[in-house]
Short mmCIF file of C-alpha atoms and ligand atoms in Angstrom, two decimals:
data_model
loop_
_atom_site.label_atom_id
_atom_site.label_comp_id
_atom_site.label_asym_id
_atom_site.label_seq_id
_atom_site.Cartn_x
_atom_site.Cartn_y
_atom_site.Cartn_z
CA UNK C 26 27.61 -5.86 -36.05
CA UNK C 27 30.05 -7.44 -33.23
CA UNK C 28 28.98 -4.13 -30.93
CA UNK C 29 25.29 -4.68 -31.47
CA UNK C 30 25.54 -8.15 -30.43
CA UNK C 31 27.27 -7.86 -27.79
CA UNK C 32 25.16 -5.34 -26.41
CA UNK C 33 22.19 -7.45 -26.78
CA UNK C 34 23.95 -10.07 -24.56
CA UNK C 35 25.08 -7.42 -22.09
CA UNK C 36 20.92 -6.28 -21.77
CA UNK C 37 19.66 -10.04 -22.08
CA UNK C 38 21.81 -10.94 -19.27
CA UNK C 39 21.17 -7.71 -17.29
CA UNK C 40 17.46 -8.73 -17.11
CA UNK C 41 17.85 -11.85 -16.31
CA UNK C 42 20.06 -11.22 -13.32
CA UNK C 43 17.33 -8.83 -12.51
CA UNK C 44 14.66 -11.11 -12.96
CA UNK C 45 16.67 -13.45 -10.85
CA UNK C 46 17.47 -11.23 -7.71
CA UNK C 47 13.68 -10.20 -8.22
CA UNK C 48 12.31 -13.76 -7.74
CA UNK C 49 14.81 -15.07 -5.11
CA UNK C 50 13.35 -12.27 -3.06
CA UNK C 51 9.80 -12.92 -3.44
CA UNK C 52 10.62 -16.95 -3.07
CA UNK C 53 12.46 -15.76 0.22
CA UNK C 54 9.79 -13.59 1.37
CA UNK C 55 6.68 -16.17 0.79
CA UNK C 56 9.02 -19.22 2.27
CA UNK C 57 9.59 -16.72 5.96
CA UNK C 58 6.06 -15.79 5.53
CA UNK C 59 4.74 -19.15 5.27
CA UNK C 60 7.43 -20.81 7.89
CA UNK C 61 5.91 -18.60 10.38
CA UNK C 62 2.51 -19.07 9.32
CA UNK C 63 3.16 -23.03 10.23
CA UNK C 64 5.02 -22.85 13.09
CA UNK C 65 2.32 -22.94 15.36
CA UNK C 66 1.18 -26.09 18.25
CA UNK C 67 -2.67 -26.77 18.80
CA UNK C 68 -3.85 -28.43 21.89
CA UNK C 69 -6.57 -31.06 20.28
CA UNK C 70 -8.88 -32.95 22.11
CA UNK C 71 -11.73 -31.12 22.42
CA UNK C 72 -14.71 -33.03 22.55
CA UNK C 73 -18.50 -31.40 23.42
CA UNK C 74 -20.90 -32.02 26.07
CA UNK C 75 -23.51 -34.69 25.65
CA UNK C 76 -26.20 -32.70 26.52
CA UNK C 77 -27.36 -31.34 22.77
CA UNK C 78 -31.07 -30.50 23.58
CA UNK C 79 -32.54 -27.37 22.85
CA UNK C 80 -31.76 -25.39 25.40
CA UNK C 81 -27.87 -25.75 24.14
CA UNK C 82 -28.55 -25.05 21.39
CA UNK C 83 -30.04 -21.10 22.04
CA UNK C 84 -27.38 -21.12 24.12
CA UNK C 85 -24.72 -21.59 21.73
CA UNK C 86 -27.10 -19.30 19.57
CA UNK C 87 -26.69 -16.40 22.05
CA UNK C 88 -23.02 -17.43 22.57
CA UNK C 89 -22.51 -16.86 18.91
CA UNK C 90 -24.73 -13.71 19.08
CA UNK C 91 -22.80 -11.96 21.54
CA UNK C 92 -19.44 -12.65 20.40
CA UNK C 93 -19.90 -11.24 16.64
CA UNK C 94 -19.96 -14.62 14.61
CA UNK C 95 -22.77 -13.41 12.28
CA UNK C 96 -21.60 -9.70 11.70
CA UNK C 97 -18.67 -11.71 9.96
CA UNK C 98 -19.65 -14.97 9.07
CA UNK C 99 -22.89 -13.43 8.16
CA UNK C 100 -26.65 -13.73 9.42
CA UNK C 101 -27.17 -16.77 8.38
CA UNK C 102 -23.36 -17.64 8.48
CA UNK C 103 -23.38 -18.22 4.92
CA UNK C 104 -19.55 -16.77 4.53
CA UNK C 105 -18.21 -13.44 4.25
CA UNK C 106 -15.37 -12.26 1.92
CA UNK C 107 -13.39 -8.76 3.12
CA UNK C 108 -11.00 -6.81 1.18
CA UNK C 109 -11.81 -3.19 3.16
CA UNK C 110 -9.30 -0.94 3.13
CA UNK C 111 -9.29 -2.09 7.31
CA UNK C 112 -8.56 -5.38 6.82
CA UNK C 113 -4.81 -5.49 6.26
CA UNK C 114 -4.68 -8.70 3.87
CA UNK C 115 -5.82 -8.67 0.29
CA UNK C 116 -8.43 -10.74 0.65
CA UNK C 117 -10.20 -12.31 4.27
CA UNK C 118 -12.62 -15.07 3.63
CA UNK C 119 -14.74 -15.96 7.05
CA UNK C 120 -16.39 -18.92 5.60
CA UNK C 121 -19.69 -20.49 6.10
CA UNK C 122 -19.63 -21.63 9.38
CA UNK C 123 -22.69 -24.03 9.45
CA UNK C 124 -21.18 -26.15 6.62
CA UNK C 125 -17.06 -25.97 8.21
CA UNK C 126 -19.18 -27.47 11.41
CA UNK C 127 -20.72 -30.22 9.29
CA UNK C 128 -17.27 -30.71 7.78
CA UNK C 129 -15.00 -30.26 10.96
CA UNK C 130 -14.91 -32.15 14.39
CA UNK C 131 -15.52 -30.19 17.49
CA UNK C 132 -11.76 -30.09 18.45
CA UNK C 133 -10.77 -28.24 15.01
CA UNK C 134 -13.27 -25.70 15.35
CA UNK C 135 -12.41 -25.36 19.12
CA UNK C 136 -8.82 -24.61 17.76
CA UNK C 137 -10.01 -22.12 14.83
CA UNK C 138 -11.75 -20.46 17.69
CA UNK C 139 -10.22 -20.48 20.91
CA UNK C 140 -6.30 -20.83 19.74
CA UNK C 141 -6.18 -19.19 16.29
CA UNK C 142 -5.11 -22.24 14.52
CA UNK C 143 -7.34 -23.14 11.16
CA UNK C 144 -7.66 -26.72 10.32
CA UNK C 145 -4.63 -27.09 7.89
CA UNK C 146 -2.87 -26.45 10.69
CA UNK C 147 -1.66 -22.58 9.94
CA UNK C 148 -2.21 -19.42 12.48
CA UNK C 149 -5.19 -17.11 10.98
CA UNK C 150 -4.97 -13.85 10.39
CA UNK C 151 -8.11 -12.02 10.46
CA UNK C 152 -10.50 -14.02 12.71
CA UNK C 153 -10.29 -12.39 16.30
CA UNK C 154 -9.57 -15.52 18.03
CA UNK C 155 -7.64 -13.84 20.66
CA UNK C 156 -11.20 -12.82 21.82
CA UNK C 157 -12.35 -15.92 22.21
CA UNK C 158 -9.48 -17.34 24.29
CA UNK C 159 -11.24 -17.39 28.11
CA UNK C 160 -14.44 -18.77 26.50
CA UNK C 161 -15.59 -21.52 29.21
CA UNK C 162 -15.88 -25.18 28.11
CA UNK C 163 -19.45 -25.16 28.32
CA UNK C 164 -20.07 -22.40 26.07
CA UNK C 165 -17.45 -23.42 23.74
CA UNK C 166 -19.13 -26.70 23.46
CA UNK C 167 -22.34 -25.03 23.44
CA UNK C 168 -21.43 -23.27 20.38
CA UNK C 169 -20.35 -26.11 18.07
CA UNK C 170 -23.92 -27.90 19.08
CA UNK C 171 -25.28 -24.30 17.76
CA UNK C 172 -23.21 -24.63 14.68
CA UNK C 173 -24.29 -27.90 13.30
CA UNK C 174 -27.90 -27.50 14.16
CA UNK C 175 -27.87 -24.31 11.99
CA UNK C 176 -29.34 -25.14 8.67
CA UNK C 177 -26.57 -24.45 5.47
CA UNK C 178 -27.31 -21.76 3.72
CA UNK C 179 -25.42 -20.97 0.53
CA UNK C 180 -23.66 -17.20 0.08
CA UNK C 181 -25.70 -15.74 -2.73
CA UNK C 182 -22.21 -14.56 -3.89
CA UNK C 183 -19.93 -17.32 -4.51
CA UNK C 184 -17.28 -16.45 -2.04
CA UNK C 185 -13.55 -15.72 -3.60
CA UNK C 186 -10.08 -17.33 -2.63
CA UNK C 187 -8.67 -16.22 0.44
CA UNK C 188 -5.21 -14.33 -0.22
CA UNK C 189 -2.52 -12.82 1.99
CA UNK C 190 -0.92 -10.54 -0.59
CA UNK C 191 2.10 -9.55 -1.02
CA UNK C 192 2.10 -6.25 1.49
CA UNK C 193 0.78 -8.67 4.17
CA UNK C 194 3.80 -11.02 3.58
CA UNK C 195 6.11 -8.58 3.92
CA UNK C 196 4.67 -7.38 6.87
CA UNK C 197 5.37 -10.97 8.26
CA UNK C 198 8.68 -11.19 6.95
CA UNK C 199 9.30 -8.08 8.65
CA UNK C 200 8.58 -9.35 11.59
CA UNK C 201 5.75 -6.25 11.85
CA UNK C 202 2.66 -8.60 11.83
CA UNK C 203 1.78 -11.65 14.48
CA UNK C 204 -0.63 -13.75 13.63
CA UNK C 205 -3.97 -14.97 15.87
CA UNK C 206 -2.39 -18.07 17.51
CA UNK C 207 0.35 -15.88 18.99
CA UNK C 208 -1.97 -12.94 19.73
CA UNK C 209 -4.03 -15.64 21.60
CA UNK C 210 -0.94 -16.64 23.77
CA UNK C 211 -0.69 -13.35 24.92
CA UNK C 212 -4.46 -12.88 26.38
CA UNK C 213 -4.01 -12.82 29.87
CA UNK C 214 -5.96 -15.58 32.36
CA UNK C 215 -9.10 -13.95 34.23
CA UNK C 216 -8.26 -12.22 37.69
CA UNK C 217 -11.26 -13.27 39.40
CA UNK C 218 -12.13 -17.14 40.65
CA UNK C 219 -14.57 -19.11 42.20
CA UNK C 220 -14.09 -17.25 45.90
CA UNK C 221 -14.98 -14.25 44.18
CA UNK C 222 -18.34 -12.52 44.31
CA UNK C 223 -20.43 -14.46 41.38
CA UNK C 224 -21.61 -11.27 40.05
CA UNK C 225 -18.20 -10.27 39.40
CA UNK C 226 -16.70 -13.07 37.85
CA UNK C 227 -19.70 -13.37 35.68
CA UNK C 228 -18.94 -9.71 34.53
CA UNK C 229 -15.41 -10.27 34.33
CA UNK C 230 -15.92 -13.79 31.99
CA UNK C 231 -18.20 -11.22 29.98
CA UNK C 232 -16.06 -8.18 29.73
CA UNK C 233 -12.66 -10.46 28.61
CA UNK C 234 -14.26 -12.30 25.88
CA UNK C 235 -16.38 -9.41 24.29
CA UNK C 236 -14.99 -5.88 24.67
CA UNK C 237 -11.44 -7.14 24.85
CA UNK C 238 -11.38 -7.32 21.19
CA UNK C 239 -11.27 -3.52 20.65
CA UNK C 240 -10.53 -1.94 24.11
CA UNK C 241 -7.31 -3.93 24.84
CA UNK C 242 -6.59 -7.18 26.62
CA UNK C 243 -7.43 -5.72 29.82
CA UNK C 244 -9.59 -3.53 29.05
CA UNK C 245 -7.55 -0.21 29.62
CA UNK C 246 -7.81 1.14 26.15
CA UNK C 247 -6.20 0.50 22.97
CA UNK C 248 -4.69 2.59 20.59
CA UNK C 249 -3.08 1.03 17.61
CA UNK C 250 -2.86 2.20 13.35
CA UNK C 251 -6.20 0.74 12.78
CA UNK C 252 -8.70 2.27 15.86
CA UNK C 253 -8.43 3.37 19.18
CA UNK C 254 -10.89 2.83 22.22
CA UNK C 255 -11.40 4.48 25.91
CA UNK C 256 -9.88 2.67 28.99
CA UNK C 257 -13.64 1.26 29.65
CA UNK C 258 -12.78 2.39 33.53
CA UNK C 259 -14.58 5.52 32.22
CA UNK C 260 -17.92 3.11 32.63
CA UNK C 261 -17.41 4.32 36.44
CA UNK C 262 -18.83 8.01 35.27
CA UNK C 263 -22.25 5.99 33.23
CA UNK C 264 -25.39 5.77 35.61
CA UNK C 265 -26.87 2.14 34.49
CA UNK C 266 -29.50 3.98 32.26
CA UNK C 267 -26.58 5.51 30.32
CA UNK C 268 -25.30 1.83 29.91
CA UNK C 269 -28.03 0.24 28.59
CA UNK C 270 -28.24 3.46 25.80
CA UNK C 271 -24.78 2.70 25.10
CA UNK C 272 -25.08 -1.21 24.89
CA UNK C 273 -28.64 -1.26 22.65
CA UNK C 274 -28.23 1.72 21.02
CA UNK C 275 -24.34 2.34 20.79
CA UNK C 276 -25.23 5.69 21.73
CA UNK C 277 -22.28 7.58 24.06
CA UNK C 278 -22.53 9.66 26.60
CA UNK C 279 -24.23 13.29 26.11
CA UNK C 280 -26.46 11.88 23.55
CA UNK C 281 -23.99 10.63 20.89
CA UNK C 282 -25.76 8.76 18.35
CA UNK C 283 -22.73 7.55 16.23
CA UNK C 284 -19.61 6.23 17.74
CA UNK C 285 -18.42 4.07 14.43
CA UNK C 286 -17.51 0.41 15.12
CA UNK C 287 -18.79 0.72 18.82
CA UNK C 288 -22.46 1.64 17.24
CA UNK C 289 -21.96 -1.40 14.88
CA UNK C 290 -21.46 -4.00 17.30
CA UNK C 291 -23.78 -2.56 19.78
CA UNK C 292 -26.65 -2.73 17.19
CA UNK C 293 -25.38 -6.74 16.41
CA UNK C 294 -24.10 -7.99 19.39
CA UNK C 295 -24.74 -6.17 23.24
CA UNK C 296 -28.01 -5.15 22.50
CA UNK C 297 -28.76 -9.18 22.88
CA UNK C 298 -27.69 -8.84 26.47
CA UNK C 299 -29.61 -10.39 29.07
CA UNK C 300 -30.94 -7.93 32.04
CA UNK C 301 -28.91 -10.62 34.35
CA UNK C 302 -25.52 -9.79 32.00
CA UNK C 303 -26.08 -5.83 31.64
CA UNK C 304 -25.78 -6.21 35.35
CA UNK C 305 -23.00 -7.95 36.05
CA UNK C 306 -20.96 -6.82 32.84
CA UNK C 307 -21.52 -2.92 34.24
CA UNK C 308 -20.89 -4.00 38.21
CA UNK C 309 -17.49 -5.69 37.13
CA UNK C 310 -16.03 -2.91 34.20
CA UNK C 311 -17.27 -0.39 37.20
CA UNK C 312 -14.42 -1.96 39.70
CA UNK C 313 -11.38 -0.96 36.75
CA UNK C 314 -10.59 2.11 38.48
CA UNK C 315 -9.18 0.68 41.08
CA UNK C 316 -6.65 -1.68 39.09
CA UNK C 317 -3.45 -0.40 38.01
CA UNK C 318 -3.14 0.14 34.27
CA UNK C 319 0.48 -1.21 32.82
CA UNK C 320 1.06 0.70 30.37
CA UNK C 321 3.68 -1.65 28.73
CA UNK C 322 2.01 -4.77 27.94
CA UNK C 323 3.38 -5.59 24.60
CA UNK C 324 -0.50 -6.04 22.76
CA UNK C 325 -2.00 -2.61 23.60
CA UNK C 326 -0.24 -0.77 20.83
CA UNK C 327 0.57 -3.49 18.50
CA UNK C 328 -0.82 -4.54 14.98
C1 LIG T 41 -14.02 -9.82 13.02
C2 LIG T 41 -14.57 -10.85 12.16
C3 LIG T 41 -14.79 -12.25 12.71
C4 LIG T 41 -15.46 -12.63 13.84
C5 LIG T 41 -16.09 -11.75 14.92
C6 LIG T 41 -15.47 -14.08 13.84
N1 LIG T 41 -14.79 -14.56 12.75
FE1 LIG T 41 -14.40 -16.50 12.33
N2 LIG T 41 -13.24 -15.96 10.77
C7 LIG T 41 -13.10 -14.66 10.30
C8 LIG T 41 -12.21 -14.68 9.14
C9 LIG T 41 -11.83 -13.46 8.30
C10 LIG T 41 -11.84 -16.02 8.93
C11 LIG T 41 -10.92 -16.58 7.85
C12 LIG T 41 -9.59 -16.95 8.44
C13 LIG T 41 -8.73 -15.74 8.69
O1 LIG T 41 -8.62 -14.91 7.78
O2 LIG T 41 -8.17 -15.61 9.79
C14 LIG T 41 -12.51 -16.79 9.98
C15 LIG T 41 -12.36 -18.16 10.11
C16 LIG T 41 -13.11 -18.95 10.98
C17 LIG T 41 -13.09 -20.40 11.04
C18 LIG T 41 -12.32 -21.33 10.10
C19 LIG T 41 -10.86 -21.42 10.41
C20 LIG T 41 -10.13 -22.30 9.40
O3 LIG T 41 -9.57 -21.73 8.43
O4 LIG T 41 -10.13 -23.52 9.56
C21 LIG T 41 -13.96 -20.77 12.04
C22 LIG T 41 -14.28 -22.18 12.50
C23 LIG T 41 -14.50 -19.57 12.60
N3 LIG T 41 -13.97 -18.47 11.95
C24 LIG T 41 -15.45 -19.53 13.62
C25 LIG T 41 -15.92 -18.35 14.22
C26 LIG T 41 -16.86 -18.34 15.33
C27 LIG T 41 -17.49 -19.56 15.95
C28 LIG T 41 -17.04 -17.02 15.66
C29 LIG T 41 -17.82 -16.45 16.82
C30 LIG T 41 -17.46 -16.97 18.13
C31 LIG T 41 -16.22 -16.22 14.75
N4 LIG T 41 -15.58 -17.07 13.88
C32 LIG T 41 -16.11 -14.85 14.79
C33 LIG T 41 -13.66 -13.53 10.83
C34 LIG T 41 -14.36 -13.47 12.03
C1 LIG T 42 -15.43 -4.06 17.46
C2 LIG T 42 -14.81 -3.12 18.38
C3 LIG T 42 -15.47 -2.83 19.72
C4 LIG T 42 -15.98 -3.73 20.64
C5 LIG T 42 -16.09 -5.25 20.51
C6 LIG T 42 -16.39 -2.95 21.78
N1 LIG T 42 -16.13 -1.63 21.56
FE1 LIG T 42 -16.56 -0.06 22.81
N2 LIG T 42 -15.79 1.25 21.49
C7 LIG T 42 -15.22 0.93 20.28
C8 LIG T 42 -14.76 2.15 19.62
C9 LIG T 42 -14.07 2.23 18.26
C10 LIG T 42 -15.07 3.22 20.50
C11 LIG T 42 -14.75 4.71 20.28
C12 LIG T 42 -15.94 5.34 19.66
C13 LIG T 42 -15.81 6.83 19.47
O1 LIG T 42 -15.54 7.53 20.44
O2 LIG T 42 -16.00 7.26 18.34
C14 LIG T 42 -15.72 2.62 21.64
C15 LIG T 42 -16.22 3.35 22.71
C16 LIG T 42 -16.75 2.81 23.85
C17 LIG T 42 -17.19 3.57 25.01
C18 LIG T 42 -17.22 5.10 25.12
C19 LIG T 42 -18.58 5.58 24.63
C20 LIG T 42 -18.83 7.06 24.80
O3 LIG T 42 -19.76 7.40 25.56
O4 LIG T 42 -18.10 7.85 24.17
C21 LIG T 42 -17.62 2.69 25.96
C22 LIG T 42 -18.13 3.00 27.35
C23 LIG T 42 -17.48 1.36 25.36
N3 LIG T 42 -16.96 1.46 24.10
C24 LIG T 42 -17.83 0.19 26.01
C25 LIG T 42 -17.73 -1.10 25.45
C26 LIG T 42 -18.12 -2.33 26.13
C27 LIG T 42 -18.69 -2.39 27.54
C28 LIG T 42 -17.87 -3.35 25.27
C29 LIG T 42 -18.13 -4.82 25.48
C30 LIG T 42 -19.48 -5.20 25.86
C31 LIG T 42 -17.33 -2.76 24.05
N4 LIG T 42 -17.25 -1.40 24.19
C32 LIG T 42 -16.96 -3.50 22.93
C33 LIG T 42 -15.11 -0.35 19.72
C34 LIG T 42 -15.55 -1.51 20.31
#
C-alpha cells in the first residue's frame, strides 16, 4: 500500500516537473519572440499632399496596381487570409485595406508600408514592406488618397485571426527569422540622382521598388529556401519586344509560357505598365552589367 503510494507521488511529481520545464520554455520562447517583435522605432509624421483630385487618385490607383496591393489585399482590397505552405507563419492576414485607411491616419499606414511597422507598434512579418522602402513622397501620399477613396467592400469570407505559430516563434527565438522593419533597414538608397539622365533614374525608382522584392535588393538575383530569381542583368540579352512578352504576358525567353510567381505578377502587376515606364524600367535594368555584383550582402540569401 505504502509502495503504491509512493509511486503515485514519484509519477504525479514527475509530470508536473515536466509540465513545468515544458511551459517555462514556451513562456520563454513567446516572451524573446514578442520582445523582438516590439523592439522596433517608427519615424511618424507623415502627412499627404493637399492635392486629392482625381488625377491622385488613379495615380495612387496605378501606384497600388504596380506594386501588388490587390494580388494580396485582394481586388477590391477586401482582405486576404494565407496559410500556404509558402508563407512561413501559421496564419497571414493582409487586411482590408480600404477600411484600415478609413480607420488609420496617413502616417500609420506610411509606417505599415514604407518601414514595416503595423499600427500597434510591432514589425510585420509577411507584408513585403522592404519593397516599398524608396517609394517617393508623392506616390506614397498618392496612395493613401487612393486608399480612402476606394469604396469598403466586405471579404465574402469573414477573415480569421492572424497567428504566428509556434514554428515561426521559434524561428525568431532562434534568431533565424528578421522581421519587415529590419529587412527594410537593410534596402539600400537608390544609386542614381537628380544629375542623372531622367530616363534612368525613372527606371531605377521603378526597378528598386517592384522587382526588388523577388530578384534581390539590387537586383542581382536571389536565391533563398523559399524561390530563387535571375540576376535581372540578363535583361541585357531581351530585344524590347521580348520585354514587353515577358512584362504582359510573363512569358520568358524562347517562348516560355509559365515561369511560376514571375507569370503571376506579370499577369497582376507589369502588364499595367505605361509605354513611358516599359521604357525606362528596360533602359535602366539594361545598364546592370556593368555594376559589380557583391556577392556578400547579408539579404540575398537570407529568410
Ligand atoms: C506579398 C503580399 C502583400 C503585398 C504585395 C502587400 N501586402 Fe500589405 N500586408 C500583407 C500581409 C500578410 C499583412 C498582414 C501583416 C503581416 O503579416 O505582416 C499586410 C498588412 C498591411 C497593412 C496593415 C499593417 C498593420 O498591421 O497595421 C497595411 C496598411 C498594408 N498591408 C498596406 C499595403 C499596401 C498599401 C500595399 C501595396 C503598396 C501592400 N500592403 C502590399 C501582405 C501584402
Ligand atoms: C513576386 C516575385 C517576383 C517579382 C516581383 C518579379 N519577379 Fe521576375 N522572376 C521571378 C521568378 C520566381 C523568376 C524565375 C522564373 C523561372 O525561371 O521559373 C523570375 C524570372 C524573371 C526573368 C527571367 C525570365 C526568363 O526569360 O526566363 C526576368 C527577365 C524577370 N524575372 C524580370 C523581372 C522584372 C523586370 C521585374 C520587375 C518589373 C520582376 N521580374 C519582378 C519572380 C519575380
Amino acid at each position: 500500500m505504502i509502495r503504491t503510494k509512493n509511486l503515485i507521488r514519484t509519477v504525479v511529481a514527475l509530470v508536473l516537473c515536466t509540465a513545468i520545464a515544458v511551459s517555462g520554455f514556451y513562456a520563454y520562447v513567446y516572451i524573446v519572440s514578442e520582445s523582438y517583435l516590439n523592439d522596433v522605432d517608427v519615424d511618424a509624421g507623415f502627412v499627404v499632399s493637399d492635392v486629392q483630385d482625381a488625377a491622385t487618385v488613379e495615380k495612387g490607383r496605378h501606384v497600388a496596381r504596380t506594386r501588388g496591393c490587390f494580388g494580396c489585399h485582394g481586388q477590391q482590397l477586401e482582405g486576404r487570409a494565407f496559410s500556404d505552405e509558402w508563407i512561413w507563419v501559421d496564419t497571414a492576414v493582409a487586411p482590408n485595406l480600404a477600411e484600415y485607411a478609413r480607420q488609420h491616419n496617413a502616417a500609420t499606414i506610411e509606417a505599415a508600408v514604407r518601414q514595416g511597422v503595423g499600427h500597434d507598434g510591432k514589425a510585420l512579418w509577411s507584408m513585403p514592406s522592404y519593397n516599398f522602402v524608396l517609394l517617393n513622397d508623392e506616390d506614397m501620399s498618392a496612395l493613401v488618397t487612393f486608399l480612402r477613396s476606394t469604396p469598403v467592400t466586405e471579404s465574402p469570407l469573414p477573415l480569421p485571426r492572424p497567428s504566428l505559430g509556434w514554428d515561426a516563434r521559434m524561428r525568431i527565438a532562434r534568431g533565424e527569422s528578421q522581421h519587415m522593419a529590419e529587412w527594410a533597414d537593410r534596402m539600400p538608397p537608390l544609386l542614381l540622382s537628380d544629375g542623372d539622365d531622367p530616363a534612368l533614374v525613372h527606371g531605377e525608382y521603378l526597378a528598386k521598388t517592384m522587382c526588388n522584392e523577388c530578384h534581390g535588393f539590387d537586383l542581382r538575383g536571389q536565391a533563398d529556401i523559399d524561390i530563387t530569381t535571375p540576376d535581372l542583368a540578363i535583361l541585357a540579352a531581351y530585344s524590347d519586344a521580348d520585354f514587353r512578352r515577358l512584362m504582359q504576358f510573363g512569358e520568358g525567353l524562347g517562348g516560355r509560357k509559365n515561369l511560376g510567381l514571375m507569370t503571376v505578377v506579370a499577369k497582376d502587376r507589369f502588364a499595367y505598365f505605361t509605354d513611358e515606364e516599359l521604357n525606362n524600367l528596360l533602359a535602366y535594368l539594361r545598364t546592370l552589367p556593368g555594376e559589380p555584383v557583391d556577392h556578400d550582402a547579408s539579404w540575398r540569401t537570407l529568410r
